[in-house]
Every structure is written in structure tokens, then in C-alpha cells.
Amino acid sequence: MNITDIRTIVVGNPWKNWVLVIVETSDGITGLGEATGGLQTMPNKEAVEEIKHLAIGKNPLEITNLVDELYKSLFLKITPAISAIEVACWDILGQHLNVPIYQLLGGKVREKVRVYANGWYSGERSPENYAKKAKSLVDKGYTALKFDPFGAEFMRLNKESELFINKIIQSVRDQVGSNVELMIEGHKRFNSTEAIKISHWLKNYDVTWFEDPIDNDDIDSLIHVAKKSPVRIIAGEGFNKHKDFTRFVSSNSTDIVNPEVMRIGGITGAIKVAAICSSFDVDLAFHNAESPLKTMTNLQLCGAIENIYIQECFDDFNEDWINELFPNYQKVENGYLSIPDKPGLGIKINEEVAKSHPYNKSNFLRMFKPGWENRKGASSSEQGQ
């Protein structure tokens, strides 16, 4: 078997264009991967186009050799393009052997994984709206919710904003009760001093974690914040080197990280990161702010990796047409996702539906602008600001 072509499809999801990668083979088996990256849509698409000639003609079942060649060709850099091709090759291998990918990673360690909802807090930015939406999710069976209560704030909070944000979090906690986990998203927006200050009042709401309070690139400062914070600080989605995880978890400043599979080398890279974290008794909560294809990728890992704490999921809040784009993806039931048992990733894409929702340059979030949490993309006028 050899790779005959690698194609990219950009799907115009309203708040983030999805870059989907299709690897075709001489045996007729097709594998899927994802190289989505927010404002990196066209760069990520072209990155796949630029390296695909290095993979065409190669055996997709020899994943390690193929990825090693791509990695070295990019001067020892892991990219979403490489990760997408890598995942697609695992999909091909699973289909070729007629087994799910997790079976090739040592077998299933769980039947289902608990998920936390993200992307649910659209609409009016008020304590009442947040509380109402949170309650509706708990009624559906969710036991964990993540949200960014900070709106357009950046770097520091004034006293008025701090009081309002406290009201939002308090209203959610009051509505869902003490048995539901709350995760607070920082989106890397604060400086270290402000992050530590915020962490002290977040403790009042029994939050499970404060995610990405500062820039991930400064791991020393991240460790400093984590050690000064009375609540758990998690990070990892921005790490693109395995040694970044080693530095963070070996500091004993956290016990959960959230790797992004596309940034760490796909499935093989995720297994390596899981092993690093396991050696320091640290759990994983894979980042997952892309398409249902990415959810299905993460589920294969959740099926095979023991040190999984929880899995992020946006899928309940997608546009209705996405159910037609991915007609057989796994749905959340009572706060859990079952580990799929179909060969490979266990998901297919309807390319006709994809064509009807093409790339749109406005499909991205204007983070730290008022109303970004509505996830409707940026308007043309905003792009000119």
C-alpha cells in the first residue's frame, strides 16, 4: 500500500474554519486528519500542500518512518500539517486491520470518558444568562462546565470588571450546585501578577482549574503562577515540544495538563506526552476546540490512555449542518462520550456538505473584543479595525 494523494478541505465553521486532511491510498482506503488553527487557516492548509509530496508514494502503515522524515524535513519542527497526516495514517492502519486505533495502542482501558462542556456561554453576557445556560447543561447530564467569564478584558481587571465577573461565576455556581465542576478559561490574557490575584478569589467558587491564565510560551512564569495560586493552574494546549511538558510537570506545580494533539505530533506524540505526564502522576485533559473529527481522534486516545482526567467537547453547540458533514460522529450522552468501536477513527466526512460551507475569511474569533463569546465570527468591518 502507498499514499497516492493528500487533499485538504476547508470547512467554513462560523467561528473557526476547519482544515480537514484526506489521505488517499492505492488500496482505496482513505484516512482523515485535522490541521485546524484559528487565524492560521490558509497557512495550515498550504503547509499540508507544501509537504505532501514527501509523503506521496510512501507506505502509510509505516507511520514512524513517515513522520520522522516529515519532522526532519521541517528542521525538527512538529506542525499541525504533520500531525494531521500522522492521524490520517493511523486511521488508515486501523481500517486496514479492521480495528479501532485504541486497539493498536494496547487496547481499551475504559468504555466511556467524562466530558466537560465548552462553547455553551453565548448570548447576553450577564450573570442570569450564564446561570440559565449552565443549568440547562446540568439538566442534560453534564457534570463539568468550562467558561471564560472575562469578556473583552485584557491583561488587568479594574474593580468594576472584577465585581461583575465574580457575579457571573457566583451565579453559575449557585445554579449548578456544589457537585458540578467549574473550569475557568483565561485565554492567556493576564500578566503573572494579575493571574495570581485572580486565582485567590477564584478559590471562593471551588473551581477545578484556572486554565491558561498567562502566555504558555513563558514556562518559568507559568510555573511561578501555578505555585503561587491556591487553585490548580493548567496549561499545555500551546506547548509544541514534548520537553515543554517535562519542564512543567516536573516542577510539581500542577497535576493536570491539556495537550493539543495537533501541536504535539498527532497520536504518537500524544502517547509520548501521556507517558511523560504519567511518570509525574499528572493526568491529561486533551484540548479540543476543533471539529467532531478531532473529538473522534481524542476519543481513540482516551480509550487507550489510563491517566485521563476528562475530555473537552464543543460538539453539542455546533451548527445543525455539521451533523450532515459528519453523519456518524459520537454524541455526548448524559455527560459522557462512549469510546467508538468502528475501525480506524470511526468517522467519515460528507464532502458535498463541506463544499456548501466553504472557507470564509471572517470565520474567526476577535478575542478580547466585546461579544467574542457568541462565536459568530468577525464581521468585515471588524477585520478593518
Coordinates of C-alpha atoms in Angstrom, one line a residue, residues 50-334:
E50 CA 3.8 22.0 0.7
I51 CA 4.9 18.8 2.4
K52 CA 2.5 16.3 0.9
H53 CA 5.0 15.4 -1.9
L54 CA 7.3 14.0 0.8
A55 CA 4.5 11.6 1.8
I56 CA 3.0 10.6 -1.5
G57 CA 4.4 7.2 -2.6
K58 CA 5.2 6.2 0.9
N59 CA 3.6 3.4 2.9
P60 CA 1.0 4.9 5.3
L61 CA 1.3 1.9 7.6
E62 CA 4.9 2.8 8.4
I63 CA 3.8 5.8 10.4
T64 CA 7.0 6.3 12.5
N65 CA 9.3 6.4 9.4
L66 CA 6.9 8.7 7.6
V67 CA 6.5 11.2 10.4
D68 CA 10.3 11.1 11.1
E69 CA 11.0 12.1 7.5
L70 CA 8.5 15.0 7.7
Y71 CA 9.8 16.1 11.0
K72 CA 13.4 16.3 9.8
S73 CA 12.4 18.0 6.6
L74 CA 10.9 20.9 8.7
F75 CA 14.2 21.2 10.6
L76 CA 12.9 19.3 13.7
K77 CA 9.6 21.1 14.0
I78 CA 6.2 19.5 14.8
T79 CA 3.3 21.2 12.9
P80 CA -0.4 20.7 12.6
A81 CA 0.2 19.6 9.0
I82 CA 2.5 16.7 10.1
S83 CA 0.1 15.8 12.9
A84 CA -2.9 15.7 10.5
I85 CA -1.1 13.4 8.1
E86 CA 0.0 11.2 11.0
V87 CA -3.5 10.9 12.4
A88 CA -4.8 10.0 8.9
C89 CA -2.2 7.3 8.6
W90 CA -3.4 5.8 11.9
D91 CA -6.9 5.9 10.6
I92 CA -5.8 4.0 7.5
L93 CA -3.9 1.5 9.6
G94 CA -7.0 0.8 11.8
Q95 CA -9.2 0.4 8.8
H96 CA -6.6 -1.9 7.1
L97 CA -6.6 -4.1 10.2
N98 CA -10.3 -3.7 10.8
V99 CA -9.8 -2.4 14.4
P100 CA -10.2 0.9 16.3
I101 CA -7.0 2.8 16.8
Y102 CA -7.0 2.3 20.5
Q103 CA -6.7 -1.4 19.9
L104 CA -3.3 -0.7 18.3
L105 CA -2.2 1.3 21.3
G106 CA -2.6 -1.5 23.8
G107 CA -6.4 -1.9 24.0
K108 CA -9.3 -0.2 25.6
V109 CA -8.9 1.0 29.2
R110 CA -12.4 2.5 29.6
E111 CA -15.8 2.2 27.8
K112 CA -16.6 5.9 28.1
V113 CA -15.0 9.2 29.1
R114 CA -16.5 12.0 31.1
V115 CA -16.6 15.3 29.2
Y116 CA -16.8 19.0 30.1
A117 CA -18.9 21.3 28.0
N118 CA -17.3 24.3 26.3
G119 CA -18.7 26.9 23.9
W120 CA -22.1 27.0 25.7
Y121 CA -22.0 30.5 27.1
S122 CA -23.2 32.6 24.1
G123 CA -25.8 35.4 24.2
E124 CA -26.0 38.2 26.7
R125 CA -23.0 38.5 28.9
S126 CA -24.9 38.6 32.2
P127 CA -24.9 36.5 35.4
E128 CA -28.5 35.5 34.7
N129 CA -27.8 34.2 31.1
Y130 CA -24.7 32.3 32.2
A131 CA -26.6 30.7 35.1
K132 CA -29.6 29.7 32.9
K133 CA -27.4 28.1 30.2
A134 CA -25.3 26.3 32.8
K135 CA -28.4 24.9 34.5
S136 CA -29.7 23.6 31.1
L137 CA -26.4 21.7 30.6
V138 CA -26.6 20.1 34.1
D139 CA -30.1 19.0 33.3
K140 CA -28.7 17.2 30.2
G141 CA -26.3 15.3 32.4
Y142 CA -23.1 17.3 32.2
T143 CA -21.1 17.3 35.4
A144 CA -18.4 19.7 34.4
L145 CA -18.5 23.1 32.6
K146 CA -15.8 25.4 31.3
F147 CA -16.2 29.1 30.5
D148 CA -14.4 32.3 30.1
P149 CA -16.1 35.0 32.3
F150 CA -13.7 37.7 31.4
G151 CA -15.3 39.1 28.3
A152 CA -13.2 41.7 26.5
E153 CA -10.8 42.3 29.5
F154 CA -7.1 42.1 28.8
M155 CA -4.0 42.0 31.0
R156 CA -5.6 43.5 34.1
L157 CA -9.1 43.9 35.6
N158 CA -10.4 47.1 37.0
K159 CA -12.5 46.9 40.2
E160 CA -15.8 47.2 38.4
S161 CA -15.0 44.3 36.0
E162 CA -13.7 42.2 38.9
L163 CA -17.0 42.6 40.7
F164 CA -19.1 41.8 37.6
I165 CA -17.0 38.7 36.8
N166 CA -17.4 37.5 40.4
K167 CA -21.2 37.8 40.0
I168 CA -21.1 35.7 36.8
I169 CA -19.1 32.9 38.4
Q170 CA -21.2 33.0 41.6
S171 CA -24.5 32.8 39.7
V172 CA -23.2 29.8 37.8
R173 CA -22.1 28.1 41.0
D174 CA -25.3 28.9 42.8
Q175 CA -27.4 27.5 39.9
V176 CA -25.5 24.2 39.3
G177 CA -24.7 23.4 42.9
S178 CA -21.6 22.1 44.5
N179 CA -21.3 18.7 42.7
V180 CA -20.7 20.2 39.3
E181 CA -17.1 21.0 38.3
L182 CA -16.4 24.5 37.0
M183 CA -13.3 25.2 34.9
I184 CA -12.3 28.9 34.3
E185 CA -10.6 29.7 31.0
G186 CA -8.1 32.6 30.9
H187 CA -7.1 32.5 27.2
K188 CA -3.6 33.6 28.2
R189 CA -4.8 37.2 28.6
F190 CA -3.3 38.2 32.0
N191 CA 0.2 39.1 33.4
S192 CA 1.6 37.0 36.2
T193 CA 0.7 39.4 39.0
E194 CA -2.9 39.7 37.9
A195 CA -3.3 35.9 37.3
I196 CA -2.2 35.2 40.9
K197 CA -4.5 37.9 42.2
I198 CA -7.5 36.4 40.3
S199 CA -6.6 32.9 41.4
H200 CA -7.1 33.8 45.0
W201 CA -10.7 34.9 44.6
L202 CA -11.5 32.0 42.2
K203 CA -10.8 29.8 45.2
N204 CA -14.1 31.1 46.7
Y205 CA -16.0 29.2 44.0
D206 CA -14.3 25.8 44.3
V207 CA -13.2 25.8 40.7
T208 CA -11.4 22.7 39.4
W209 CA -8.8 24.7 37.5
F210 CA -7.8 28.1 36.1
E211 CA -6.7 27.4 32.5
D212 CA -4.0 29.4 30.6
P213 CA -4.0 32.5 32.8
I214 CA -0.8 33.7 31.1
D215 CA 1.1 33.1 27.9
N216 CA 2.1 29.4 27.6
D217 CA 5.5 30.3 26.0
D218 CA 6.9 31.6 29.3
I219 CA 7.0 28.3 31.2
D220 CA 9.0 29.7 34.1
S221 CA 6.4 32.4 34.7
L222 CA 3.7 29.7 34.3
I223 CA 5.3 27.6 37.0
H224 CA 5.6 30.7 39.2
V225 CA 1.9 31.5 38.9
A226 CA 1.0 27.8 39.5
K227 CA 3.0 27.7 42.7
K228 CA 1.5 30.9 44.0
S229 CA -2.1 30.0 43.1
P230 CA -4.4 28.4 45.6
V231 CA -6.4 26.8 42.7
R232 CA -5.0 24.4 40.1
I233 CA -3.4 26.0 37.1
I234 CA -3.4 24.0 33.9
A235 CA -1.8 24.6 30.5
G236 CA -0.4 22.6 27.6
E237 CA -2.5 23.4 24.6
G238 CA 0.1 25.9 23.4
F239 CA 3.1 23.6 24.0
N240 CA 4.6 22.2 20.8
K241 CA 7.6 20.4 22.2
H242 CA 7.4 17.4 24.4
K243 CA 10.1 18.8 26.7
D244 CA 7.7 21.7 27.5
F245 CA 5.5 19.2 29.2
T246 CA 8.5 17.7 31.0
R247 CA 9.5 21.1 32.4
F248 CA 6.0 22.0 33.5
V249 CA 5.0 18.7 35.2
S250 CA 8.4 18.0 36.7
S251 CA 8.1 21.3 38.6
N252 CA 5.3 19.7 40.7
S253 CA 3.2 22.8 40.1
T254 CA 0.2 21.0 38.6
D255 CA -1.4 17.6 38.3
I256 CA -3.4 18.1 35.1
V257 CA -2.3 19.4 31.6
N258 CA -4.3 19.9 28.4
P259 CA -2.2 18.9 25.4
E260 CA -3.3 19.8 21.8
V261 CA -2.9 16.7 19.7
M262 CA -2.3 18.7 16.5
R263 CA 0.6 20.6 18.1
I264 CA 2.5 17.6 19.6
G265 CA 2.7 15.2 16.7
G266 CA -0.7 13.5 16.5
I267 CA -1.5 10.2 18.1
T268 CA 2.1 9.1 18.5
G269 CA 3.1 12.4 20.1
A270 CA 0.1 12.3 22.4
I271 CA 1.1 8.8 23.7
K272 CA 4.6 10.1 24.4
V273 CA 3.3 13.1 26.3
A274 CA 0.9 10.8 28.3
A275 CA 3.9 8.8 29.3
I276 CA 5.9 11.8 30.4
C277 CA 2.9 13.0 32.5
S278 CA 2.2 9.6 34.0
S279 CA 5.8 9.4 35.3
F280 CA 5.0 12.5 37.4
D281 CA 1.4 11.4 38.4
V282 CA -0.1 14.0 36.1
D283 CA -3.4 13.5 34.3
L284 CA -4.5 14.7 30.8
A285 CA -7.5 16.6 29.6
F286 CA -6.9 16.9 25.9
H287 CA -7.7 20.3 24.3
N288 CA -10.4 20.0 21.8
A289 CA -11.7 23.2 20.2
E290 CA -12.0 21.9 16.6
S291 CA -14.4 19.7 14.6
P292 CA -16.0 16.4 15.6
L293 CA -13.2 14.8 13.6
K294 CA -10.8 16.0 16.3
T295 CA -13.2 14.8 19.0
M296 CA -13.1 11.3 17.5
T297 CA -9.3 11.4 17.4
N298 CA -9.2 12.3 21.0
L299 CA -11.6 9.5 21.9
Q300 CA -9.2 7.0 20.5
L301 CA -6.6 8.3 22.9
C302 CA -9.0 8.4 25.8
G303 CA -9.8 4.8 25.1
A304 CA -6.1 3.8 25.4
I305 CA -4.5 6.1 27.9
E306 CA -5.0 5.5 31.6
N307 CA -4.1 8.9 33.0
I308 CA -7.1 10.8 31.5
Y309 CA -9.0 13.1 33.8
I310 CA -11.7 14.4 31.5
Q311 CA -12.3 15.4 27.8
E312 CA -13.2 18.8 26.4
C313 CA -16.2 18.9 24.0
F314 CA -17.8 21.7 22.0
D315 CA -19.9 19.4 19.7
D316 CA -23.3 19.9 21.4
F317 CA -23.1 23.6 20.4
N318 CA -22.2 23.3 16.7
E319 CA -24.3 24.4 13.8
D320 CA -27.0 21.9 12.8
W321 CA -25.5 21.2 9.3
I322 CA -22.4 19.7 11.0
N323 CA -24.5 16.6 11.7
E324 CA -24.7 16.1 8.0
L325 CA -21.0 16.9 7.5
F326 CA -20.0 14.2 9.9
P327 CA -23.0 11.8 9.9
N328 CA -21.5 9.2 12.2
Y329 CA -19.6 11.0 14.9
Q330 CA -20.0 10.1 18.6
K331 CA -22.6 12.2 20.5
V332 CA -22.5 13.2 24.2
E333 CA -24.9 11.2 26.3
N334 CA -25.5 12.1 29.9

